[in-house]
Amino acid sequence: MATVLMCRRFPRLSRTAAFSSTAKRKAEHGSSRNKKEKQDKPGASSTGMESGATIQLLKPQHYRVFYNPAAYAKGRAGSQQHMDKDGGQALGDTFTSPGTAQAPRTFPAASSQALAPVRNALPKSSPLLEQTILATLYREEAEREKWEVHDSKEDPRVFQKGRPEYRSLSCDSAEPALTLPAEEGDSILQSVAGCEGSPGILTDYFRKLSRLPAERRMALALDPRFGALCRCAVTAIRLFSTLDLIQILKACVPLAVPASHRLLDACEAEFCRRAWDMGLEQLLLVADCWRCLERSVPSYLGILFSYANLHWKELTLPQFVQLLYIIGEGRRSPADLAQKVESTILKHLDAFTLEELGTVCLGLFKSLSGMSEHVMRRIADRVALHMEEMSTYALVNVLKMLRYTRVDHLPLMRELGKVIPARIPATNIQGIMHITLTYSSLHFFDEAVLAAVATSLPSKVSYCRSKDAAKFLWSFGCLDYEPPNEEEFYSSLIKQLHTKLHEFSKFPEHLLTALLGLAFVKRFPEELIDFALREEFVRKTRGSKYELNKDLFTLGKSVEIECPTYQGSRLSPQLCQEFTEMVLSFAEREIYVRPEIVEATSLLESMLGGPEYVKNHMILPHTRSSDLEVRLAPDGHPIPFNFKDPVAAKKLKGMGVSLTDDLMSQLIKGRAQSQSPVQVGNEATIPGQERGHAAGTPCLGGALPAGAPSRAEPEAGPWQPREVRLALQVSNRNHFCYGSRRLLGLHCLKRRQLQLRGYVVVEIPFWEWFPLLKRTRSEKLSYLHYKVFCPTLLTQA
């Protein structure tokens, strides 16, 4: 068996001045430490080859990895994986989004590490040793792939194995217990020739054929006799009893009848006609069959939800969970059921199994259904106490809903930090992505979890969709974390972005998400940036269903400031002007008027001599937060420069913003009665998320209506020689990781770029300023005086 040698070039990667030429060489060729680690691994290259050359792992003939983005590993409680199943399709209206499951595709299996040519490395006289090593490699690679290949129809259905009641509510698509001999199948098909027989006999034919061996069942699709049987059933569709019709539909699942088959058309129409005469158990069973057949049946589901609404009090616990599973798989959320769903969750909360709890959360997440903070906290309370017993699959489903509802549950997150690192190596790449995204969405920094993700990811990176790679880069950048294996981690993900470049035409948000995450940690892959700023790609972002203007603006201006040697595509001046006006319009309404900023501005004006000595504005509009600019002469005296009325001052005249006890309580505690800390003062939008609904993640800058009327920021006076420009940052909790003083990536980027523009950044952190807002005026003035005239700052400047 011949080895295949493929030479790959690392993408061109620009860093800021802080990224030295030595670091560049490490990014392109790998550090000596990484080389030694690879040499220490079994099968690692020992031939001294450059790391730019990749040896593809030897594979048995025709071996393929099934790429299925819909589900992921389930920890110790997971079920046996099936590698020959297809991906899922929504039951309801056709719904396509970056998070929607897609039909699986096959790609040549990629090695998780560079391996030396095994045949050349082995003694020629030892074929047994060679076979043993190859067998070991196959086994290890197959084990890794087992974690990545999952059945999107079966994995979410593990909860159904927890109670016997689900047998009557769901269709068991596993192999039939009693297999019918192939000869008997031929006999049945022969007797169909005349297309005669009662509905009962036809039903029996379908049931028996569904018990044929798998390979024989697959061949039925091309058998004209089976086609004749289906035509007979369609002709007699009104003559079947409801039970017989259900039996035929159940038989269609193992028979793998195509979703668009004429027989299924007839069955759907007949079930819609009979639905109001059926029981809830039968309705749920039929809905489950449609799910297994991957057929979209919005009309049938509408009837099911209306029926369930009328008979809500009759729902048993299994029926309720099965209904939420159907709601999630159909991506349809009946608005009139929302309140009933919440009360029923609370009613059965202690009786749910952990897998059922995961199903409840997944159903609500997939159908974009909301959940009150109270109910989410109750669910999180239970999960935090029993996390060790929960499968990773169910746990990740709870995390999806946790970030969607933006609930900060400290006990759950702390317990997660203890449990999840050890599970990361055996978790599918999409599961790891959702775990990582939960941490960044809730601004929760846990180095142990992030380090475990970074360690496992390079060997799994070939399984990343464009969405996954983007979310990993965004999450690490958002939390401003560069792991110990940062060069290997980032190089592998950037190469994967190049591999998935074709996907970005359909999902432009993912490329912007990835590039912003990289920009936060001072990484600028020039070829990808050039692609993202080309006019044709910009047009795609403008036509996206997501708001991508702010992301484009942040990326384009960041490249302009931090990459002076960049020669690629740039945003047009007209577009930059449009984006600037959009951001400033939002700032006038939402940012400049925040009480903590208003108070600081007013006090600085009093202290320095008037409004011409301080300006409340966005020095860098693309960073989406305001600054208080002050200018000092070399001798430390303030310089007047703001000779036009500040935009914010015009807005504030007559507003009468009062610092009430309630408002101060919100500022200091960081939350209103109905909000979580993550929600208060929220300025950040995670680009490329399930925008608008959900991914359930915070947003950078809030919603800015495109084309909102605004005027450009008025220019201040010219920069005088040797003057010191201060950019005072009145921060809030949402600028930092949860419960810490660690700045988030966007705000690290802003401070870095302010310094590159020649400003001295002065922090007025919320943990110092917010408590002072309730103190005397003289105390506040004294604090601001120290911040502005700090001798150390002036000396450094």
CSV table of C-alpha atoms in Angstrom, one decimal, residues 488-713:
chain,number,residue,atom,x,y,z
A,488,GLU,CA,-0.3,24.8,16.7
A,489,PHE,CA,-3.8,25.7,17.7
A,490,TYR,CA,-4.1,28.8,15.6
A,491,SER,CA,-2.2,27.4,12.6
A,492,SER,CA,-4.5,24.4,12.4
A,493,LEU,CA,-7.6,26.5,12.5
A,494,ILE,CA,-6.4,29.0,10.0
A,495,LYS,CA,-5.5,26.2,7.6
A,496,GLN,CA,-9.0,24.8,8.1
A,497,LEU,CA,-10.5,28.1,7.2
A,498,HIS,CA,-8.5,28.0,3.9
A,499,THR,CA,-9.9,24.5,3.3
A,500,LYS,CA,-13.5,25.6,3.9
A,501,LEU,CA,-13.2,28.8,1.9
A,502,HIS,CA,-15.9,27.6,-0.5
A,503,GLU,CA,-18.4,27.5,2.4
A,504,PHE,CA,-18.0,31.2,3.2
A,505,SER,CA,-19.9,32.3,0.0
A,506,LYS,CA,-23.0,30.7,1.6
A,507,PHE,CA,-22.2,31.6,5.2
A,508,PRO,CA,-20.2,34.9,5.1
A,509,GLU,CA,-20.9,35.5,8.8
A,510,HIS,CA,-18.6,32.6,9.7
A,511,LEU,CA,-15.5,34.1,8.0
A,512,LEU,CA,-16.1,37.5,9.7
A,513,THR,CA,-16.6,35.7,13.1
A,514,ALA,CA,-13.3,33.9,12.6
A,515,LEU,CA,-11.3,36.9,11.5
A,516,LEU,CA,-12.5,39.1,14.3
A,517,GLY,CA,-11.6,36.4,16.9
A,518,LEU,CA,-8.1,36.3,15.4
A,519,ALA,CA,-7.9,40.1,15.4
A,520,PHE,CA,-8.7,40.2,19.1
A,521,VAL,CA,-5.5,38.3,19.7
A,522,LYS,CA,-3.4,40.2,17.2
A,523,ARG,CA,-3.5,37.7,14.4
A,524,PHE,CA,-4.2,38.8,10.8
A,525,PRO,CA,-4.1,36.2,8.1
A,526,GLU,CA,-3.7,38.4,5.1
A,527,GLU,CA,-5.0,36.1,2.4
A,528,LEU,CA,-8.2,35.5,4.3
A,529,ILE,CA,-8.6,39.2,5.1
A,530,ASP,CA,-8.1,40.1,1.5
A,531,PHE,CA,-10.8,37.6,0.6
A,532,ALA,CA,-13.2,39.1,3.2
A,533,LEU,CA,-12.7,42.7,2.2
A,534,ARG,CA,-13.1,42.1,-1.6
A,535,GLU,CA,-16.1,43.9,-3.1
A,536,GLU,CA,-17.9,40.7,-4.1
A,537,PHE,CA,-17.6,39.2,-0.6
A,538,VAL,CA,-18.7,42.5,1.0
A,539,ARG,CA,-21.8,42.4,-1.3
A,540,LYS,CA,-22.6,38.9,0.1
A,541,THR,CA,-22.4,40.2,3.7
A,542,ARG,CA,-24.7,43.1,2.8
A,543,GLY,CA,-27.2,40.6,1.5
A,544,SER,CA,-27.0,38.3,4.6
A,545,LYS,CA,-30.0,37.8,6.9
A,546,TYR,CA,-27.6,38.8,9.7
A,547,GLU,CA,-26.4,42.2,10.7
A,548,LEU,CA,-22.7,42.1,9.5
A,549,ASN,CA,-22.0,45.7,8.9
A,550,LYS,CA,-20.4,46.3,12.4
A,551,ASP,CA,-18.2,43.2,12.0
A,552,LEU,CA,-17.0,44.4,8.6
A,553,PHE,CA,-16.3,47.8,10.0
A,554,THR,CA,-14.3,46.5,13.0
A,555,LEU,CA,-12.3,44.2,10.8
A,556,GLY,CA,-11.5,46.7,8.1
A,557,LYS,CA,-10.4,49.5,10.4
A,558,SER,CA,-8.5,47.1,12.7
A,559,VAL,CA,-6.4,46.0,9.7
A,560,GLU,CA,-5.9,49.6,8.7
A,561,ILE,CA,-4.5,50.4,12.2
A,562,GLU,CA,-2.6,47.3,13.0
A,563,CYS,CA,-1.3,46.1,9.7
A,564,PRO,CA,0.6,49.0,8.1
A,565,THR,CA,2.2,46.8,5.5
A,566,TYR,CA,-1.0,45.1,4.4
A,567,GLN,CA,-1.5,45.5,0.6
A,568,GLY,CA,-4.8,43.6,0.1
A,569,SER,CA,-8.4,44.7,-0.4
A,570,ARG,CA,-9.9,47.4,1.9
A,571,LEU,CA,-13.3,48.8,2.6
A,572,SER,CA,-14.2,51.8,0.4
A,573,PRO,CA,-14.2,55.2,2.1
A,574,GLN,CA,-17.9,55.5,1.3
A,575,LEU,CA,-18.7,52.3,3.1
A,576,CYS,CA,-16.6,53.4,6.1
A,577,GLN,CA,-18.4,56.7,6.3
A,578,GLU,CA,-21.8,54.8,6.2
A,579,PHE,CA,-20.7,52.5,9.0
A,580,THR,CA,-19.3,55.4,11.0
A,581,GLU,CA,-22.6,57.3,10.9
A,582,MET,CA,-24.5,54.1,11.8
A,583,VAL,CA,-22.4,53.5,14.9
A,584,LEU,CA,-22.4,57.2,16.0
A,585,SER,CA,-26.2,57.3,15.6
A,586,PHE,CA,-26.5,54.3,18.0
A,587,ALA,CA,-23.9,55.9,20.4
A,588,GLU,CA,-25.9,59.1,20.7
A,589,ARG,CA,-29.0,57.1,21.7
A,590,GLU,CA,-27.5,54.4,23.9
A,591,ILE,CA,-23.9,55.0,25.0
A,592,TYR,CA,-23.2,58.7,25.5
A,593,VAL,CA,-26.2,59.0,27.8
A,594,ARG,CA,-25.3,56.2,30.3
A,595,PRO,CA,-25.4,57.7,33.8
A,596,GLU,CA,-21.8,56.6,34.7
A,597,ILE,CA,-20.5,58.3,31.6
A,598,VAL,CA,-22.7,61.4,32.0
A,599,GLU,CA,-21.5,61.9,35.5
A,600,ALA,CA,-17.8,61.5,34.6
A,601,THR,CA,-18.1,64.0,31.7
A,602,SER,CA,-19.8,66.6,33.9
A,603,LEU,CA,-17.3,66.4,36.7
A,604,LEU,CA,-14.3,66.5,34.3
A,605,GLU,CA,-15.8,69.6,32.6
A,606,SER,CA,-16.0,71.3,36.1
A,607,MET,CA,-12.6,70.2,37.1
A,608,LEU,CA,-10.7,71.1,33.9
A,609,GLY,CA,-12.5,74.4,33.1
A,610,GLY,CA,-15.4,73.8,30.8
A,611,PRO,CA,-16.8,71.6,28.0
A,612,GLU,CA,-14.0,72.6,25.7
A,613,TYR,CA,-11.5,70.6,27.8
A,614,VAL,CA,-13.2,67.2,27.5
A,615,LYS,CA,-15.0,65.3,24.8
A,616,ASN,CA,-17.4,62.4,25.2
A,617,HIS,CA,-17.2,60.6,21.9
A,618,MET,CA,-15.9,57.5,20.1
A,619,ILE,CA,-12.3,58.0,19.2
A,620,LEU,CA,-12.4,54.7,17.3
A,621,PRO,CA,-16.0,54.2,16.2
A,622,HIS,CA,-15.3,50.7,15.0
A,623,THR,CA,-14.7,49.6,18.6
A,624,ARG,CA,-18.3,50.4,19.5
A,625,SER,CA,-17.7,52.1,22.9
A,626,SER,CA,-17.1,55.7,24.0
A,627,ASP,CA,-14.1,57.5,25.3
A,628,LEU,CA,-13.6,60.7,27.3
A,629,GLU,CA,-10.8,62.5,25.6
A,630,VAL,CA,-8.6,65.0,27.5
A,631,ARG,CA,-5.5,66.7,26.2
A,632,LEU,CA,-2.6,67.9,28.4
A,633,ALA,CA,0.3,70.2,27.6
A,634,PRO,CA,3.8,68.9,28.4
A,635,ASP,CA,3.7,70.8,31.7
A,636,GLY,CA,0.5,69.0,32.7
A,637,HIS,CA,-2.0,71.8,32.1
A,638,PRO,CA,-5.2,70.9,30.3
A,639,ILE,CA,-5.5,72.1,26.7
A,640,PRO,CA,-8.9,73.3,25.3
A,641,PHE,CA,-9.7,71.5,22.0
A,642,ASN,CA,-13.4,70.7,21.9
A,643,PHE,CA,-14.6,74.1,20.5
A,644,LYS,CA,-17.9,72.6,19.1
A,645,ASP,CA,-20.7,71.6,21.4
A,646,PRO,CA,-20.2,67.9,22.1
A,647,VAL,CA,-22.8,65.7,20.5
A,648,ALA,CA,-23.6,64.1,23.8
A,649,ALA,CA,-24.1,67.5,25.5
A,650,LYS,CA,-26.7,68.4,23.0
A,651,LYS,CA,-28.5,65.2,23.6
A,652,LEU,CA,-28.3,65.6,27.4
A,653,LYS,CA,-29.6,69.2,27.7
A,654,GLY,CA,-32.8,69.0,29.7
A,655,MET,CA,-32.7,65.2,30.1
A,656,GLY,CA,-32.4,65.4,33.9
A,657,VAL,CA,-30.7,62.1,34.4
A,658,SER,CA,-31.1,61.4,38.2
A,659,LEU,CA,-28.9,59.0,40.0
A,660,THR,CA,-31.6,57.3,42.1
A,661,ASP,CA,-31.0,54.6,44.6
A,662,ASP,CA,-32.6,52.1,42.2
A,663,LEU,CA,-30.4,53.1,39.3
A,664,MET,CA,-27.3,53.0,41.5
A,665,SER,CA,-28.3,49.6,42.7
A,666,GLN,CA,-28.5,48.4,39.1
A,667,LEU,CA,-25.1,49.9,38.3
A,668,ILE,CA,-23.3,48.5,41.4
A,669,LYS,CA,-24.9,45.1,41.4
A,670,GLY,CA,-24.7,44.9,37.6
A,671,ARG,CA,-28.3,43.7,37.1
A,672,ALA,CA,-31.9,44.8,37.1
A,673,GLN,CA,-34.5,42.6,38.8
A,674,SER,CA,-35.3,40.7,35.6
A,675,GLN,CA,-31.8,40.7,34.1
A,676,SER,CA,-28.7,38.6,34.4
A,677,PRO,CA,-25.3,40.3,34.9
A,678,VAL,CA,-24.5,39.4,31.3
A,679,GLN,CA,-27.4,41.5,30.0
A,680,VAL,CA,-26.7,44.8,31.8
A,681,GLY,CA,-24.9,47.4,29.8
A,682,ASN,CA,-24.5,44.9,27.0
A,683,GLU,CA,-22.4,46.3,24.3
A,684,ALA,CA,-21.2,43.3,22.5
A,685,THR,CA,-22.6,41.2,19.6
A,686,ILE,CA,-21.0,37.9,18.9
A,687,PRO,CA,-20.6,37.9,15.1
A,688,GLY,CA,-21.6,34.8,13.2
A,689,GLN,CA,-23.8,33.5,16.0
A,690,GLU,CA,-27.2,32.2,15.4
A,691,ARG,CA,-28.0,36.0,15.1
A,692,GLY,CA,-31.3,37.4,16.0
A,693,HIS,CA,-32.4,34.2,17.9
A,694,ALA,CA,-29.8,32.6,19.0
A,695,ALA,CA,-27.2,31.1,19.5
A,696,GLY,CA,-28.1,32.7,22.6
A,697,THR,CA,-25.0,34.9,22.8
A,698,PRO,CA,-24.2,38.5,23.7
A,699,CYS,CA,-24.0,41.1,21.0
A,700,LEU,CA,-21.2,43.6,20.4
A,701,GLY,CA,-22.7,47.0,20.2
A,702,GLY,CA,-26.4,46.2,20.2
A,703,ALA,CA,-28.7,46.3,17.2
A,704,LEU,CA,-27.8,49.2,14.8
A,705,PRO,CA,-30.4,49.8,12.1
A,706,ALA,CA,-28.6,50.0,8.8
A,707,GLY,CA,-28.8,53.4,7.2
A,708,ALA,CA,-30.0,55.1,10.5
A,709,PRO,CA,-29.8,58.9,10.1
A,710,SER,CA,-26.8,60.4,11.8
A,711,ARG,CA,-24.0,62.8,11.3
A,712,ALA,CA,-20.3,62.2,11.3
A,713,GLU,CA,-18.5,63.0,14.5
